[in-house]
Amino acid sequence: MYTNFIPILKEADNLNYTVGAFNTHGLEMLPDIIMATYEEGMPIIIQTSVDTAKYIGYKNLVAICSNMADEYMVDVTLHLDHARNFDDIKDAIDAGYSSVMFDGSNLSFKENIMKTKRVVEYAHKRGVSVEGELGTIGGTEEGICVKEDEKIYTNPEDVKIFVELTGVDALAVGIGTNHGQFKSKTKINFELLKEIHDKVDIPLVIHGGTGVNEDDIPKLIKYGIRKFNVGTELLVAWTKEAISNFENTKLNKSLRYNIIPCNKSVKDVVKNKIKVFRDSK
Ligand code: 13P
C-alpha cells in the first residue's frame, strides 16, 4: 500500500525494529530499492532531496512508488527529505508525496516550532506525515555543510515542547551522526538518545545512517529509532559499479548492460541493511 509513514513506524514500534529510509538519487535505482524490500517482506520509506525531486519530477516519483506499492503489495512511503522551504513542501504534497520533512534545524527554536507547525497543518489535512528536526546532523548533504565544531546536539529539554506544539509524527535527532560519512564510523551519544526517548513517545529518526556502525543498531532500536536514513552507501555502491562498467564500454552498447549491475549493487546494499534493521534485537 502507498501510505504515509505513521502506520509503518507504529508497526515497527510494536514489533521492535526500525524501518529503512533510503535516498534515491535517480530514477534508475528506484525500482531495485523497492524490490529489495519486497523480497525481504518489509515496508520501506523512499526519500528524495528537493533537488532530486525536481530533477526526476515529483509526480514521476509518486507514480513509480505508488504503482510498485500496488503491484507488489508492499508498504511504500515517499518522503521529501530535509526541505527548508514551504513552497517545495507544498509542491511535493500537491504532487502526491505521502510524507515530508521540514528541516528547521538552522532556525531559532521558536521559529523552528512556528514553521514546522505550519507544515504539519498543511500536511495533516491531506493525510501526509511530517518529520521535524531538533539539533543538527554533521557533514554535507546537497550543498549544505555543517562542520564538526558547528554540530548542535539535540537539547532534551526542548523535545517535549517541540513535539507537543508542532504535532510532528517523527523527530530527527542530533546525537552525533554525520551525512555522507562513508570512510569512517560515528561515535553516537547514546546517553542523550536515551534521555530524549524517555521524554517523548514519538518515533525517532537517525540521519547519516551510512556512517553508523551496524553493531550500534540494536541499541538504537532499543532507544526508539524507528526510521533509519541511509543514502551515501547506496550512491557509493552505484557509482563504483558505474565507473568500472562505463570505463571500457563500447560507445553504442545498450545502456542497460552497464546500468543493471549498478542497480543490482544498490539492491544488495538495501537488502543487507533491511535484514539488520529487521533482525537486530
Ligand atoms: P547518509 O547519506 O550519510 O547515509 O545519510 C542519509 C540521510 O540521513 C538523509 O537525510
CSV table of N, CA and C and ligand atoms in Angstrom, one decimal, residues 23 47 81-82 101 137 141 178-181 206-211 229-233, ligand 1:
chain,number,residue,atom,x,y,z
A,23,ASN,N,17.6,7.0,0.4
A,23,ASN,CA,17.6,8.1,-0.5
A,23,ASN,C,17.8,7.6,-1.9
A,47,GLN,N,13.1,8.2,0.0
A,47,GLN,CA,13.2,9.6,0.2
A,47,GLN,C,14.0,10.3,-0.9
A,81,ASP,N,12.9,14.7,1.9
A,81,ASP,CA,14.0,14.8,2.9
A,81,ASP,C,14.5,16.2,3.0
A,82,HIS,N,14.7,16.7,4.3
A,82,HIS,CA,15.4,18.0,4.5
A,82,HIS,C,14.9,19.2,3.7
A,101,MET,N,9.6,16.1,5.3
A,101,MET,CA,10.4,16.6,6.5
A,101,MET,C,10.5,18.1,6.3
A,137,ILE,N,22.6,17.6,12.1
A,137,ILE,CA,23.4,16.4,11.7
A,137,ILE,C,24.7,17.0,11.0
A,141,GLU,N,25.3,17.6,2.9
A,141,GLU,CA,24.2,17.0,2.0
A,141,GLU,C,23.6,18.1,1.1
A,178,ASN,N,26.6,12.0,11.1
A,178,ASN,CA,27.0,12.9,10.0
A,178,ASN,C,26.5,12.4,8.7
A,179,HIS,N,26.1,13.3,7.9
A,179,HIS,CA,25.7,12.9,6.5
A,179,HIS,C,26.9,12.6,5.7
A,180,GLY,N,26.9,11.6,4.8
A,180,GLY,CA,27.9,11.4,3.8
A,180,GLY,C,29.2,10.8,4.4
A,181,GLN,N,29.1,10.2,5.6
A,181,GLN,CA,30.3,9.6,6.2
A,181,GLN,C,30.5,8.2,5.8
A,206,ILE,N,17.1,8.6,12.7
A,206,ILE,CA,18.5,8.8,12.7
A,206,ILE,C,18.9,9.1,11.2
A,207,HIS,N,19.7,10.2,11.1
A,207,HIS,CA,20.2,10.6,9.8
A,207,HIS,C,21.7,10.2,9.7
A,208,GLY,N,22.2,10.2,8.5
A,208,GLY,CA,23.6,9.8,8.4
A,208,GLY,C,23.9,8.4,8.7
A,209,GLY,N,22.9,7.5,8.2
A,209,GLY,CA,23.0,6.1,8.5
A,209,GLY,C,24.2,5.4,7.9
A,210,THR,N,24.7,5.9,6.8
A,210,THR,CA,25.9,5.3,6.2
A,210,THR,C,27.1,5.1,7.2
A,211,GLY,N,27.2,6.2,8.1
A,211,GLY,CA,28.4,6.2,9.0
A,211,GLY,C,28.1,5.5,10.3
A,229,ASN,N,17.8,6.5,8.2
A,229,ASN,CA,18.1,7.0,6.9
A,229,ASN,C,19.5,6.6,6.4
A,230,VAL,N,19.4,6.1,5.2
A,230,VAL,CA,20.7,5.7,4.5
A,230,VAL,C,20.7,6.2,3.1
A,231,GLY,N,21.7,6.9,2.7
A,231,GLY,CA,21.8,7.5,1.3
A,231,GLY,C,23.1,7.2,0.7
A,232,THR,N,24.2,7.7,1.3
A,232,THR,CA,25.5,7.7,0.7
A,232,THR,C,26.0,6.3,0.3
A,233,GLU,N,25.7,5.3,1.2
A,233,GLU,CA,26.1,3.9,0.9
A,233,GLU,C,25.6,3.4,-0.4
B,1,13P,P1,23.9,9.2,4.6
B,1,13P,O1,23.9,9.7,3.2
B,1,13P,O2,25.0,9.6,5.4
B,1,13P,O3,23.6,7.8,4.7
B,1,13P,O4,22.6,10.0,5.3
B,1,13P,C1,21.3,9.9,4.7
B,1,13P,C2,20.4,10.8,5.4
B,1,13P,O5,20.5,11.0,6.6
B,1,13P,C3,19.4,11.5,4.5
B,1,13P,O6,18.8,12.5,5.2
